[in-house]
Structures are given as C-alpha cells and as structure tokens.
Coordinates of C-alpha atoms and ligand atoms in Angstrom, one line a residue:
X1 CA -26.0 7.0 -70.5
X2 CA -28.1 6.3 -67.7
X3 CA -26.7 4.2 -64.6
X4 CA -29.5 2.8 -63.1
X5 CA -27.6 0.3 -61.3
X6 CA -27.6 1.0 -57.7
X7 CA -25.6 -0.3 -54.9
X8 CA -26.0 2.3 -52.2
X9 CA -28.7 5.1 -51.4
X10 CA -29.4 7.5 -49.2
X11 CA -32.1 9.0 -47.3
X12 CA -31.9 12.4 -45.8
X13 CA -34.5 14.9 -44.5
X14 CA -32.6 16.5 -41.8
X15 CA -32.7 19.8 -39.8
X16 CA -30.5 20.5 -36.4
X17 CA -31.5 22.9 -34.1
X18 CA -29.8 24.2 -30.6
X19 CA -32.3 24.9 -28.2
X20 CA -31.2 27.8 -25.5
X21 CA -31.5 28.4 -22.2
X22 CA -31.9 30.8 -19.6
X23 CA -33.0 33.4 -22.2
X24 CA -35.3 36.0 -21.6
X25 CA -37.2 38.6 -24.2
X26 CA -40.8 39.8 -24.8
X27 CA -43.0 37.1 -26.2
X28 CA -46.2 37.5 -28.0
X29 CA -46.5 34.5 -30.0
X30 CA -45.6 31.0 -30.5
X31 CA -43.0 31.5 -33.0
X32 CA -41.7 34.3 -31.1
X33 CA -41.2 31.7 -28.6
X34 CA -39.3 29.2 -31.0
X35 CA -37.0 32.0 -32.0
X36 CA -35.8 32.7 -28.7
X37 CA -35.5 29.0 -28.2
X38 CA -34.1 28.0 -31.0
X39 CA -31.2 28.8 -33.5
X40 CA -30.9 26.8 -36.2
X41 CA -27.5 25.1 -36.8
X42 CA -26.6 24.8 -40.4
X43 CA -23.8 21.7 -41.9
X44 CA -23.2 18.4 -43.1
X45 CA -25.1 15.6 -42.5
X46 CA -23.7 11.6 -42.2
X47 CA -26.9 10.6 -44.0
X48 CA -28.0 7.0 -43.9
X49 CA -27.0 4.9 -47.1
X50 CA -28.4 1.6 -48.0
X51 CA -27.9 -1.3 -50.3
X52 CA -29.5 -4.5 -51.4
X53 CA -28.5 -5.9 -48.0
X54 CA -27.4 -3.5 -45.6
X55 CA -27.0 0.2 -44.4
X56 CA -24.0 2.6 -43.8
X57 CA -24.0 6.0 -42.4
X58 CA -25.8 7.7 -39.8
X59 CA -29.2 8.3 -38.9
X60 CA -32.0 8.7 -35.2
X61 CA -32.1 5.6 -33.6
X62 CA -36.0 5.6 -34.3
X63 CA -38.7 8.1 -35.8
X64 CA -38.1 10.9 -32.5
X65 CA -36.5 13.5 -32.1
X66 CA -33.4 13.4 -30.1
X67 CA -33.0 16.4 -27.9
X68 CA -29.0 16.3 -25.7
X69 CA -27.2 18.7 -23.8
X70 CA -23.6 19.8 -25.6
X71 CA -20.8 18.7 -23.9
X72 CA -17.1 18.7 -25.4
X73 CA -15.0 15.4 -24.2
X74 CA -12.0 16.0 -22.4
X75 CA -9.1 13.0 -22.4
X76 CA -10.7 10.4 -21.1
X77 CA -13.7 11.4 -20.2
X78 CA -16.9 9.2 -19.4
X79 CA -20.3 10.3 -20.7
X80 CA -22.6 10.0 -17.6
X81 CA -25.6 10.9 -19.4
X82 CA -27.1 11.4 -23.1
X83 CA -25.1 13.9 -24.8
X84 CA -24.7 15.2 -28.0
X85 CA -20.6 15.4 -28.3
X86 CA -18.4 18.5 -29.6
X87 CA -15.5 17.1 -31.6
X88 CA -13.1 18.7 -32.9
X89 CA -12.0 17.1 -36.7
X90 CA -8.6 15.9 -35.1
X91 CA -10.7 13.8 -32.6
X92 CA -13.1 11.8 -34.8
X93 CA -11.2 9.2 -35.8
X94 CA -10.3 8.1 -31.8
X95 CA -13.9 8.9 -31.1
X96 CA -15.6 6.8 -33.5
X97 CA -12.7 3.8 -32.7
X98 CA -13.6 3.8 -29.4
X99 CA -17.6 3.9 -30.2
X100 CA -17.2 0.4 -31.9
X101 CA -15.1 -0.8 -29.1
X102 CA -17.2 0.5 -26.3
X103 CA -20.9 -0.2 -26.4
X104 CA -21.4 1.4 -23.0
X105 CA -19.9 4.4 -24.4
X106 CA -21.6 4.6 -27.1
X107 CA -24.8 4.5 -25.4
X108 CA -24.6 8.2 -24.5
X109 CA -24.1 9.3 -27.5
X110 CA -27.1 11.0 -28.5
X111 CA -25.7 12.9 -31.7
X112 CA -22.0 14.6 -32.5
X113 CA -21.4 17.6 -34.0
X114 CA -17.7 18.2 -36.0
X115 CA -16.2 21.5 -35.6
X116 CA -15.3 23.2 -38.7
X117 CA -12.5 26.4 -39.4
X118 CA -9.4 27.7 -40.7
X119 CA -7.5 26.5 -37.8
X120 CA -8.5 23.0 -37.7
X121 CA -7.2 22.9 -41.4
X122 CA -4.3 24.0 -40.4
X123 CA -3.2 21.2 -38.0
X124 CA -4.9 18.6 -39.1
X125 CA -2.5 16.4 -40.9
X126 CA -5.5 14.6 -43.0
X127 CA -8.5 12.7 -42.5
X128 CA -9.6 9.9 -44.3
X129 CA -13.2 8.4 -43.5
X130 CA -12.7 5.6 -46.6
X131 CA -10.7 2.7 -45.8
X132 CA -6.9 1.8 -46.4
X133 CA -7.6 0.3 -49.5
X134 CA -10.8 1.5 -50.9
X135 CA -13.0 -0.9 -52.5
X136 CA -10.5 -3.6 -52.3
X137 CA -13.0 -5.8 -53.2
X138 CA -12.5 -5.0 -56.7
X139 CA -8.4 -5.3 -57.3
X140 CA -7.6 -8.0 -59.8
X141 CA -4.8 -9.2 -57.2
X142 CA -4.5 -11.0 -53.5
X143 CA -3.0 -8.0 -51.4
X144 CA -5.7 -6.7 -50.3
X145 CA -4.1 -5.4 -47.0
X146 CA -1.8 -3.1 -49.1
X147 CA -2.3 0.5 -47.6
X148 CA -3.3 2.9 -50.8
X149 CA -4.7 5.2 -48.7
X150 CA -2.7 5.1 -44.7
X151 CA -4.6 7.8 -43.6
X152 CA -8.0 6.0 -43.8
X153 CA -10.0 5.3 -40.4
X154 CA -13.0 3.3 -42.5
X155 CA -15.0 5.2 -40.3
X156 CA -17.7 5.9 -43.0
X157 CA -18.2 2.6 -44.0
X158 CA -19.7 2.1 -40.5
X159 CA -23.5 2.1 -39.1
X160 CA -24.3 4.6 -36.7
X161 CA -27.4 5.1 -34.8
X162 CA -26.9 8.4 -34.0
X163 CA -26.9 11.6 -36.3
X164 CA -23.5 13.1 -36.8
X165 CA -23.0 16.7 -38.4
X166 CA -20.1 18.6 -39.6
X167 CA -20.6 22.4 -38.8
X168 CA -20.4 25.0 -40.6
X169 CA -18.1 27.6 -39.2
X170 CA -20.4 30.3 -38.2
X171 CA -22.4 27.1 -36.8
X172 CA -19.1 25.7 -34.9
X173 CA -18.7 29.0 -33.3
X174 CA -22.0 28.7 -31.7
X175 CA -21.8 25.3 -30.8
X176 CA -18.6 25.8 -29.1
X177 CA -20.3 28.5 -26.9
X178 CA -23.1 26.2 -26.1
X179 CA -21.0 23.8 -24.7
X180 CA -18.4 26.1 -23.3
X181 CA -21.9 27.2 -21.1
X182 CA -22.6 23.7 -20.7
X183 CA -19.5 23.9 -19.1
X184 CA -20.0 26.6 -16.7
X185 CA -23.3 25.9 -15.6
X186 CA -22.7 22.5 -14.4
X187 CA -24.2 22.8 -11.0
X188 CA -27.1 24.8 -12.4
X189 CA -30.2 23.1 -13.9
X190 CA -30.1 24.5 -17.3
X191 CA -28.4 23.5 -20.4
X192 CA -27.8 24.2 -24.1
X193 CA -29.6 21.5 -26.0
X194 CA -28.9 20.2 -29.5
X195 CA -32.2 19.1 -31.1
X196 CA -31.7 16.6 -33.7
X197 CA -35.0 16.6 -35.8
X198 CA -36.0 13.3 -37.7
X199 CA -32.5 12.7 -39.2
X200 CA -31.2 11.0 -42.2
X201 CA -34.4 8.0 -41.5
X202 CA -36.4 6.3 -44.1
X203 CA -39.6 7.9 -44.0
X204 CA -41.5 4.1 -43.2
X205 CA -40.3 1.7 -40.4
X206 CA -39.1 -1.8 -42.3
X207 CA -37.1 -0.1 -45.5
X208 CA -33.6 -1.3 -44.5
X209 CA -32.9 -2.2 -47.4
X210 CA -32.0 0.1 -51.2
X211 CA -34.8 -2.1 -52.7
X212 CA -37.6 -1.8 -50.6
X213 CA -36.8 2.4 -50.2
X214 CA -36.9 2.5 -53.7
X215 CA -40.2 1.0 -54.5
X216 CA -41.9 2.9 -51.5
X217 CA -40.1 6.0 -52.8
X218 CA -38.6 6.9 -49.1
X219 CA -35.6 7.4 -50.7
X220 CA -32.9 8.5 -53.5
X221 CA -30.9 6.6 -56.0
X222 CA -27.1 7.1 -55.2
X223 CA -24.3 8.3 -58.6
X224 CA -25.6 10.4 -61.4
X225 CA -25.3 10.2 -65.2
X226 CA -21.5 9.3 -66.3
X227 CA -20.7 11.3 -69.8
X228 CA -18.8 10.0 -72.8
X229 CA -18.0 12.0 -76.2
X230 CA -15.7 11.0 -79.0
X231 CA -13.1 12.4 -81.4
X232 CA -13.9 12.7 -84.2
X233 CA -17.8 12.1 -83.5
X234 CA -19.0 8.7 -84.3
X235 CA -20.9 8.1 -87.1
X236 CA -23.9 6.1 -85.8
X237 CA -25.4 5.3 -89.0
X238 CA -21.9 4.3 -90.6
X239 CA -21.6 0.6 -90.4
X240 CA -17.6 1.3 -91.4
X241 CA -16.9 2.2 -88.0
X242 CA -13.8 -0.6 -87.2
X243 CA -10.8 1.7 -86.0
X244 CA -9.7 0.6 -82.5
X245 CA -10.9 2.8 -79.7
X246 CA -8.4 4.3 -76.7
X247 CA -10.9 4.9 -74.2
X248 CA -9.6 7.5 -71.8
X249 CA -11.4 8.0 -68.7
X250 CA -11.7 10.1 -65.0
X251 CA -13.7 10.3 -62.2
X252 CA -16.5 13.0 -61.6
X253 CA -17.5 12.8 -58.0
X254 CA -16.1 11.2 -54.6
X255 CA -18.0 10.3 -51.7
X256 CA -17.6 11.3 -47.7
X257 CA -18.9 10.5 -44.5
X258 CA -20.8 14.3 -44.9
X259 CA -23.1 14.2 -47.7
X260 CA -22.3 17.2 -49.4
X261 CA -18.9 17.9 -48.0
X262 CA -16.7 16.1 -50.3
X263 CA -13.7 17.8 -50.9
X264 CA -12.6 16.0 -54.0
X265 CA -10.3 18.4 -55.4
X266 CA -7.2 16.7 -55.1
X267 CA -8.5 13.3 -55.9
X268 CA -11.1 12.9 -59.1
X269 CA -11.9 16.6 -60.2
X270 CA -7.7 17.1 -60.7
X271 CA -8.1 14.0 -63.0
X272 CA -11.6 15.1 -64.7
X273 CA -9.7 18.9 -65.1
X274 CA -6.4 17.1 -67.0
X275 CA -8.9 14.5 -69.1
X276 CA -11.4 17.8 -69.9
X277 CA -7.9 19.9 -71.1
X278 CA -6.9 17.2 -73.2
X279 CA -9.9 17.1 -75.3
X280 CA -9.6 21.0 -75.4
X281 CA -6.6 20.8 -76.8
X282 CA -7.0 17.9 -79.2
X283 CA -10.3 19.7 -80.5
X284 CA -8.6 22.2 -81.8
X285 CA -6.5 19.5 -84.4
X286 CA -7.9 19.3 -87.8
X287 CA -6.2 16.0 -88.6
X288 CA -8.1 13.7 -86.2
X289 CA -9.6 12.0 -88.6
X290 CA -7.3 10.9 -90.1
X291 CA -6.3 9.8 -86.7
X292 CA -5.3 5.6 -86.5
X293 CA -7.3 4.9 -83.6
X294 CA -10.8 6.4 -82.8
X295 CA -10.8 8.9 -79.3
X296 CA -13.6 8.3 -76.4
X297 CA -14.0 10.1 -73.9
X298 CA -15.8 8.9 -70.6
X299 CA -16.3 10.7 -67.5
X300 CA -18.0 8.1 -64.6
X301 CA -20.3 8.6 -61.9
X302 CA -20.3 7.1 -58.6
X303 CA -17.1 5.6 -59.0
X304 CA -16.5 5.6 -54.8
X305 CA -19.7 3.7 -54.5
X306 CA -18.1 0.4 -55.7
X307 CA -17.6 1.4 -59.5
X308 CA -21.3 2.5 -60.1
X309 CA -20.5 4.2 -63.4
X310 CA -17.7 2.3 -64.7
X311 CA -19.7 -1.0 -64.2
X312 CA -22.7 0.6 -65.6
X313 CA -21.1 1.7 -68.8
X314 CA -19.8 -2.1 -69.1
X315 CA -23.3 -4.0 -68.7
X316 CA -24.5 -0.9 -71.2
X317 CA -21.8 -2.4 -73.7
X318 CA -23.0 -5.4 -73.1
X319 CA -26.5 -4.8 -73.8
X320 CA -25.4 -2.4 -76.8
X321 CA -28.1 -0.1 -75.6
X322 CA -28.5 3.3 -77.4
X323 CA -26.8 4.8 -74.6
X324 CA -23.6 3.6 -75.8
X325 CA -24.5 3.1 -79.8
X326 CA -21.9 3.5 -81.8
X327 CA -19.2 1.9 -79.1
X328 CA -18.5 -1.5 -79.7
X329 CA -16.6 -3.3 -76.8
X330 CA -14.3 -5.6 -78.9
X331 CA -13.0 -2.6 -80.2
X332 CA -11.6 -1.1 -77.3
X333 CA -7.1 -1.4 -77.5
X334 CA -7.0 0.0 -74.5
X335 CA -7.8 2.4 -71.5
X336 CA -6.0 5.8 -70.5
X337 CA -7.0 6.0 -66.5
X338 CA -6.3 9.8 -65.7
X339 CA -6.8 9.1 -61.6
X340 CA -5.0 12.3 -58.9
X341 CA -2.9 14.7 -61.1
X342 CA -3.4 18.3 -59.3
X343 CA -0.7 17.7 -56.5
X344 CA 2.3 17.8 -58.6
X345 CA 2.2 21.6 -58.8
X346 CA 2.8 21.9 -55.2
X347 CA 6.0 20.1 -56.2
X348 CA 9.7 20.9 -57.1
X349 CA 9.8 17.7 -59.1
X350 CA 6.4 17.1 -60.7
X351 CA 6.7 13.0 -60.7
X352 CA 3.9 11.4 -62.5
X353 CA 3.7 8.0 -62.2
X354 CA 2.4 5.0 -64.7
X355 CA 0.3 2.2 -63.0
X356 CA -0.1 -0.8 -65.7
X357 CA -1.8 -4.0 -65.4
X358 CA 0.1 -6.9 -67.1
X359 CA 2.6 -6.1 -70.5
X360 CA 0.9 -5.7 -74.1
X361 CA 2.4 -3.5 -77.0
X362 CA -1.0 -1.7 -76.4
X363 CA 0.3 -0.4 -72.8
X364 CA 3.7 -0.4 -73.9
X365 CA 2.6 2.4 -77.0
X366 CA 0.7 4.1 -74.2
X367 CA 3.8 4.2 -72.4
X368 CA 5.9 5.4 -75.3
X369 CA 3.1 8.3 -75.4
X370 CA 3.6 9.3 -72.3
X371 CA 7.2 9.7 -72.2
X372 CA 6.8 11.4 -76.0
X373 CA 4.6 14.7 -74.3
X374 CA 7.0 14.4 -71.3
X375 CA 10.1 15.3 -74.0
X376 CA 7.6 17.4 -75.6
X377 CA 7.0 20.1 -72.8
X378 CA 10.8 20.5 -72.5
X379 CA 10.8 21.1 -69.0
X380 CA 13.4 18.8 -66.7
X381 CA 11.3 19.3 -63.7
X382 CA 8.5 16.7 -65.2
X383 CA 9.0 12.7 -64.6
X384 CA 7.0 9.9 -66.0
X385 CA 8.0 7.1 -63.9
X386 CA 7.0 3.6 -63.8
X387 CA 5.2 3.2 -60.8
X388 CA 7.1 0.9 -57.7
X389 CA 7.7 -2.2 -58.8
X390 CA 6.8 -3.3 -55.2
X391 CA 3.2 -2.2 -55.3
X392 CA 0.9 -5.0 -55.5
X393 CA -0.7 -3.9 -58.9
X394 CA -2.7 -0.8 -60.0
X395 CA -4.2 1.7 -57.4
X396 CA -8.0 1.6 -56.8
X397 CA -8.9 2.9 -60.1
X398 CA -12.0 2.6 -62.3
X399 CA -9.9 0.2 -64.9
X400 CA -10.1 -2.2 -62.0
X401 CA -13.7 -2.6 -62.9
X402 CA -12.5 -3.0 -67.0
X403 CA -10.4 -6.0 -65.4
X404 CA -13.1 -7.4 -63.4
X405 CA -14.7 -7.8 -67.2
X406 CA -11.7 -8.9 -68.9
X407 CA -8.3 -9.2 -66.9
X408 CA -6.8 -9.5 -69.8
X409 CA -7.3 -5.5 -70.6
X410 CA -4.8 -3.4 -71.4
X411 CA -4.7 0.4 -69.8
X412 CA -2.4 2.3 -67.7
X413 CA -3.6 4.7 -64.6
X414 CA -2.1 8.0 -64.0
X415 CA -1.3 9.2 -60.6
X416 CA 0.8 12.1 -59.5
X417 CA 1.9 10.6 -55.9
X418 CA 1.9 7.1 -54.5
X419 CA 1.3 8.5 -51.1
X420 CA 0.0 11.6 -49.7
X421 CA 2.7 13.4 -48.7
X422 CA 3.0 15.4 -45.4
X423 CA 3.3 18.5 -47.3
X424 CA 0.4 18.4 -49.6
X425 CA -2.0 16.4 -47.2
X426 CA -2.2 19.8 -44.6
X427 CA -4.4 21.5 -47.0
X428 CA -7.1 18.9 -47.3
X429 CA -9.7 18.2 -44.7
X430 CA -12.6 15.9 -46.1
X431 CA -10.9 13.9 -48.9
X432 CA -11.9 10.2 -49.3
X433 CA -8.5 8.9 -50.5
X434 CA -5.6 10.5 -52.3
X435 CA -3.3 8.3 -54.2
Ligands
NAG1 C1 -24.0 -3.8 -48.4 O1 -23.4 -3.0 -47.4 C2 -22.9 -3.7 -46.3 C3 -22.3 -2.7 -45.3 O2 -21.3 -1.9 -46.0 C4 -21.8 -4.7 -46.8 O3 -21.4 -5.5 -45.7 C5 -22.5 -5.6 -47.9 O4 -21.5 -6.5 -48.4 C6 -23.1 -4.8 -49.0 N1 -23.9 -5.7 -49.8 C7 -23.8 -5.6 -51.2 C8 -24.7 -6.5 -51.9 O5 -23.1 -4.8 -51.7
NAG2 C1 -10.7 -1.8 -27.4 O1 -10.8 -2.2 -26.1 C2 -9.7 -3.0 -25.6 C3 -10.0 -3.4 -24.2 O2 -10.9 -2.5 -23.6 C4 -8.4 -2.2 -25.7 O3 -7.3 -3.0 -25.3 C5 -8.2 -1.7 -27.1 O4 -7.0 -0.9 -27.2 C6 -9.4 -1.0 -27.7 N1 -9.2 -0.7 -29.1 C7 -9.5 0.5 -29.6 C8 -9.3 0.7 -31.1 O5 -9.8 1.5 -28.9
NAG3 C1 -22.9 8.8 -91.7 O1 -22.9 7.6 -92.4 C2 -23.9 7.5 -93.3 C3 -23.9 6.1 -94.0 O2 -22.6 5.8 -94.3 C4 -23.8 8.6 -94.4 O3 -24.8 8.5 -95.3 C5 -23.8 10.0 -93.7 O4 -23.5 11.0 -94.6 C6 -22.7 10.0 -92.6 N1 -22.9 11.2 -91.8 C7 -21.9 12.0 -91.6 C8 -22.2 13.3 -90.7 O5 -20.7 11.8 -91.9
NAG4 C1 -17.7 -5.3 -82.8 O1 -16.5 -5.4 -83.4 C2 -16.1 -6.8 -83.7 C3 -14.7 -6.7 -84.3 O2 -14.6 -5.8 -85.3 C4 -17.1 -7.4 -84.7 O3 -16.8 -8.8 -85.0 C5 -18.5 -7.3 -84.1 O4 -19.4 -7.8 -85.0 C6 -18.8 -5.9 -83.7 N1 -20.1 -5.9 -82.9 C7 -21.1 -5.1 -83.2 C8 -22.3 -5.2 -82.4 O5 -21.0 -4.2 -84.1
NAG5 C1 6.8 -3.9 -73.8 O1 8.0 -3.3 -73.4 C2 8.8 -4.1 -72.6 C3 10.0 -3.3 -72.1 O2 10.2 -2.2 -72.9 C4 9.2 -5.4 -73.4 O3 10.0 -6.2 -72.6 C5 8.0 -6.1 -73.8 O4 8.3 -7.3 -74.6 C6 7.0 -5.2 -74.5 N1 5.8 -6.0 -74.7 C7 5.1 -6.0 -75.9 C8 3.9 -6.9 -76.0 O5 5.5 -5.4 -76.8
NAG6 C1 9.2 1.4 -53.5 O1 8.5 0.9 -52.4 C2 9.2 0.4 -51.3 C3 8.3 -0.2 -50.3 O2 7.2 0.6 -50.0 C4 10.1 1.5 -50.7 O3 10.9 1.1 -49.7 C5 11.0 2.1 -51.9 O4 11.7 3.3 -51.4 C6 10.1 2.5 -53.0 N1 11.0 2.9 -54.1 C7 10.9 4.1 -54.8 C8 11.8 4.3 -55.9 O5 10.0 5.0 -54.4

C-alpha cells in the first residue's frame, strides 16, 4: 500500500558547526584554517514541516547563515544580544513558553541547542513536545480538553524561526565548554560561536506550503509505506472470499520535535512488538483455516501526523485499489487497536486496560477474548480491565480515524496505563505521548 496522502512534510538540509576562538596552531591552508576554526557539532534537528496551509517546526529565519555566541540562561536572565541558548532538556518547555509570550525575548534568540546525557534522563521526570490530547481533532466525542497526555507542552506543534538542535552527548559536552568560556571571557572580545548553516529551509523563497515544495521538489513527503498481511493468505482470485474480517492493527512510527530522535519505544513499537508476536504465534496453528472469521494484519504509517496511514488505507478501501485487493470494507466485524503495551513489565500488577467505542456483540466477543487469554496465561498478576468509565471515550488511537468513516465501528484499543506513571515516565526522554 502506498500512502500518498500527505498532510505534513519536511525539509532539512542542515549542518551546525561551533566556530572557536582564541586558538592558535600552524596553518598552511585554507582548510587547515577551517579545522582549527571549526568543530563540527553533530544532533537532532527541529526541521521545518509543512502542510497544505501552514508550517510547523523550526528552521533560519531567511536563506543566511546564522552565526551567535553560546550563552547558557541563568533564572531570569535577559538576552542582551543575539545568542544561540544552551538549554538543558528540563528547561525547554519554560523556554519555549516564554518565547511565545515574549516577542522581545524571542528576538535574541538566534538558535538553541538541547543538552543531551545520562544525567538529564535521570531527573527529568518526562517531556512531552505533542499536545495534551494529541490530534484531538480526530475524537468521535466533545471533550476535547481531556488531558491523555498531561505531560504535553505542544511545543512542537509551534513555528519557530530559529533552528533548534538536540545534542548529541559527545556534542553537549563541547557545547557546555563553549559556553562555560563564554562565561569566563565576558570582558574579553572573543567568543565561542555556534554557526547554524542553511537550516531546515526550503531550498526556494515562496514554498510555504506542502504543495508547492512538492512540485518544485524542495522537499520530502512525510509517513512511509503502512503493511498489512492476512491469516490464512487471501485468495485474490477466489470470488468466495465472504468470512468477516477482525482487523487488528498498531502503529509503526511516532513523531518528535527532533527529527530522528523519536523515542517511541514505549508508545507504538511496544504495540507493533505485541501485534508482530501474535501473528508469530498464530502462524504456527494449522487450523486457521478453518478459522470463522478471516485475520488481517495492518501495521500504519504516520499515524502521529493526523492518521496518515490509517486514513490512507480507508480512501484505499474505498477506491478498492490493488493495494488493498482482496479486502473488502463491508466485511470488516471489527478492529483490535494494540496502542502502549511495553510498560506493564515494569509493574507488580500488569493492568491492561480495554478502550471501546459504543456496545455491539462484536466488541463484546472481543472482550470475552480478551478476558479468555487473560485466564489462559494463569498468572494472577495480569488484569484486563475495562477502561475508567469516566474517560471521555477512547484514547487517541488509529480506530478514531475507522470512526471518523463510520462511527458506528466496532473495535476496542489496548493500552497498558491510562497515565504515565511517575515510575515509568523517568526513563523516557523524547516520547511524543504515552497513554
Ligand atoms: C496546517 O498546519 C497548521 C499549523 O499546525 C494548522 O493550523 C492547520 O490547520 C493545518 N492545515 C491543514 C489543512 O491540516
Ligand atoms: C505571559 O506574560 C504575562 C505577562 O507578562 C504573564 O503574566 C504570564 O504568566 C506569561 N505566561 C507564560 C506562559 O509565561
Ligand atoms: C484461488 O482461487 C482460484 C479460483 O477459485 C483457484 O483456482 C486457485 O487454486 C486458488 N489458489 C489457491 C492458492 O488456493
Ligand atoms: C463486499 O462485501 C459485501 C457484503 O458481503 C458485498 O455486498 C459487496 O459486493 C462486496 N464488495 C466487493 C467489491 O466485493
Ligand atoms: C454486551 O455486553 C453487555 C454487558 O456484558 C451487555 O449489557 C450488552 O447487551 C451486550 N451487547 C450486545 C450487543 O451483545
Ligand atoms: C477514574 O477516573 C477518575 C477521574 O480521573 C479517578 O478519580 C478514579 O480514581 C478513576 N478510577 C479508577 C478505578 O482508576
């Protein structure tokens, strides 16, 4: 299957390099000069993302380079000049707040650089750049305000005109010298400089928009290919094909505020891990043929970038294209949502709790399912719970975007915790949203 729908997109082309100071060696060439002038920073860009009518992210405010000493804020501490700002991972979320609130603030920000290491792991009690309730445009019900995710600052769902990196830690060592000299030499004339080098910018002034990157080719299509299988394999040329399909799906990917730092772990991969086990272990049945209802599989794409895959695999239904020949919509009883499962093994009492939309005997044999393997493992240590009845309907989950088709579909979503949990959430830096 091939999503081609796109809703966001990025552009990146992006190098960062930390000009020095005060340095003095032999020099016979011109690149012996750069070397002793520069180092080049490696890390994680914000990179600019666009849609049909707007952009997110981070990139130069125009086509230069943007060259700024280093300087780490203190508590309340004014920029008096352009800098590029050491932050710490704790600090973002204030920072960026204050950003929106404070234009001559922002002004002197010329670029920030996030510190990364062991220690700031350690006491960070968990970020979230995705909003409280991500993609809340999509929930088949009014409360939009209900906090899925409390930990979310919405910071990346922001513009920025200024790059923004997360370090590396070798990188975040450096830095922290840099500035820590910065620091020192005050009354001196030299500083460390970051060196921000045509950032995260469409490549031609006037492509604000994911339509007009895409036909001058200045940029890349956001999401990837989503997967689906079946069990037993669908006979494509069979016109017999009629049993009703249990479509059981997970997320591959998450998104981030730093393109390529998306620690998803916890969130879709745990969910992608359980769904991939599954199909191991039903594989390995000889009888599924003669099973009542016909298995597929479906692993989405893009699913943080308002449902890319999920939506996709809908209008491909729609279209009956060959990508999804052999599927027929009408036939689909119901979907099996396997959403954040990995936590519960940090847990005394593994809690897994069922999110449904609406009753049907559907959902209610899915149900029945559940609580069957839950007996089956003999372990007391296991719950399948309904999920609190005082929750305003199902968690952001792809079967949102099934509902948006048809509110009337039956599924159930599987999530191991409602809310992150002070425990678990220590060990996660960059994740866009545990449920
Ligand atoms: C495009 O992104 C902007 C910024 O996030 C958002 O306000 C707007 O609704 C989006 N437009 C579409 C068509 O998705
Ligand atoms: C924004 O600025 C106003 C007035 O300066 C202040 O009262 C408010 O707390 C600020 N909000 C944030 C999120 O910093
Ligand atoms: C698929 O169905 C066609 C038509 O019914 C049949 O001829 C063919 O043998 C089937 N293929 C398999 C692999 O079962
Ligand atoms: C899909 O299934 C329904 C119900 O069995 C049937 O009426 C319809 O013709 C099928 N559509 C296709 C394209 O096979
Ligand atoms: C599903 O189960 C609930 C409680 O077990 C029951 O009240 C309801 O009638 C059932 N719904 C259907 C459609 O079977
Ligand atoms: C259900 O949610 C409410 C409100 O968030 C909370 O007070 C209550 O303790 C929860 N119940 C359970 C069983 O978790």
């Amino acid at each position: 299957m091939a999503p081609k729908f796109l809703q966001l997109l990025l552009v990146l082309s992006f190098q960062l390099r930390l000009s020095f100071s005060g340095q003095t060696s032999v020099m016979e060439s011109v690149p012996d000069l750069q070397s002793s002038m520069y180092v080049t920073v490696d890390g994680y860009p914000c990179v600019r993302l666009l849609n049909l009518s707007g952009e997110i992210g981070c990139s130069n405010p125009g086509r230069e380079k943007v060259v700024a000493p280093i300087i780490r804020l203190k508590d309340s501490n004014e920029l008096s000049q352009l800098s590029a700002v050491l932050l710490s991972v704790e600090e973002i979320e204030i920072f960026f707040a204050r950003i929106l609130n404070d234009t001559t603030f922002g002004r002197n920000v010329a670029g920030v650089l996030v510190e990364s290491g062991p220690e700031s792991q350690n006491k960070l009690k968990g970020f979230s750049p995705a909003l409280k309730f991500p993609q809340s445009d999509f929930a088949p019900y009014r409360s939009i305000n209900y906090e899925w995710n409390p930990i979310g600052s919405g910071i990346m769902w922001n513009t920025y005109n200024f790059p923004v990196f997360l370090l590396s830690q070798s990188s975040t060592l450096t830095l922290q010298e840099a500035a820590l000299n910065n620091e020192k030499n005050k009354k001196s004339y030299t500083a460390d400089v970051a060196e921000f080098d045509l950032v995260m910018q469409t490549m031609k002034a006037g492509t604000h928009d994911s339509e007009s990157c895409l036909k001058e080719n200045t940029c890349l299509p956001l999401g990837g290919y989503s997967v689906w299988s079946s069990l037993p394999p669908i006979n494509i040329s069979s016109s017999e094909q009629s049993k009703p399909i249990i479509l059981a799906v997970a997320s591959m990917d998450s998104a981030s505020f730093f393109r390529d730092k998306n620690l998803g772990a916890d969130s879709p991969v745990s969910g992608l891990i359980a769904l991939l086990a599954a199909v191991d272990a039903l594989s390995k049945v000889d009888s599924v043929d003669d099973f009542d209802k016909q298995l597929v599989f479906i692993v989405f794409t893009g699913e943080a970038w308002g449902y890319l895959g999920s939506r996709r695999f809908l209008l491909e239904l729609d279209l009956q294209s060959d990508a999804v020949s052999g599927l027929n919509y009408s036939l689909i009883e119901t979907v099996v949502e396997i959403g954040s499962v990995g936590k519960v093994l940090n847990q005394e009492a593994k809690n897994f709790f069922v999110h449904t939309a609406g009753t049907s005997s559907a959902t209610n044999e899915t149900l029945d399912a559940l609580r069957f393997a839950k007996d089956s493992v003999k372990s007391d240590h296991i719950n399948v719970l309904s999920a609190n009845a005082s929750n305003p309907g199902i968690p952001p989950s792809s079967f949102m975007a099934f509902l948006r088709k048809n509110s009337l579909t039956s599924g159930v979503v599987l999530e191991d915790l409602i809310l992150p949990s002070p425990t678990s959430s220590t060990t996660v830096t960059l994740m866009v949203y545990q449920i």
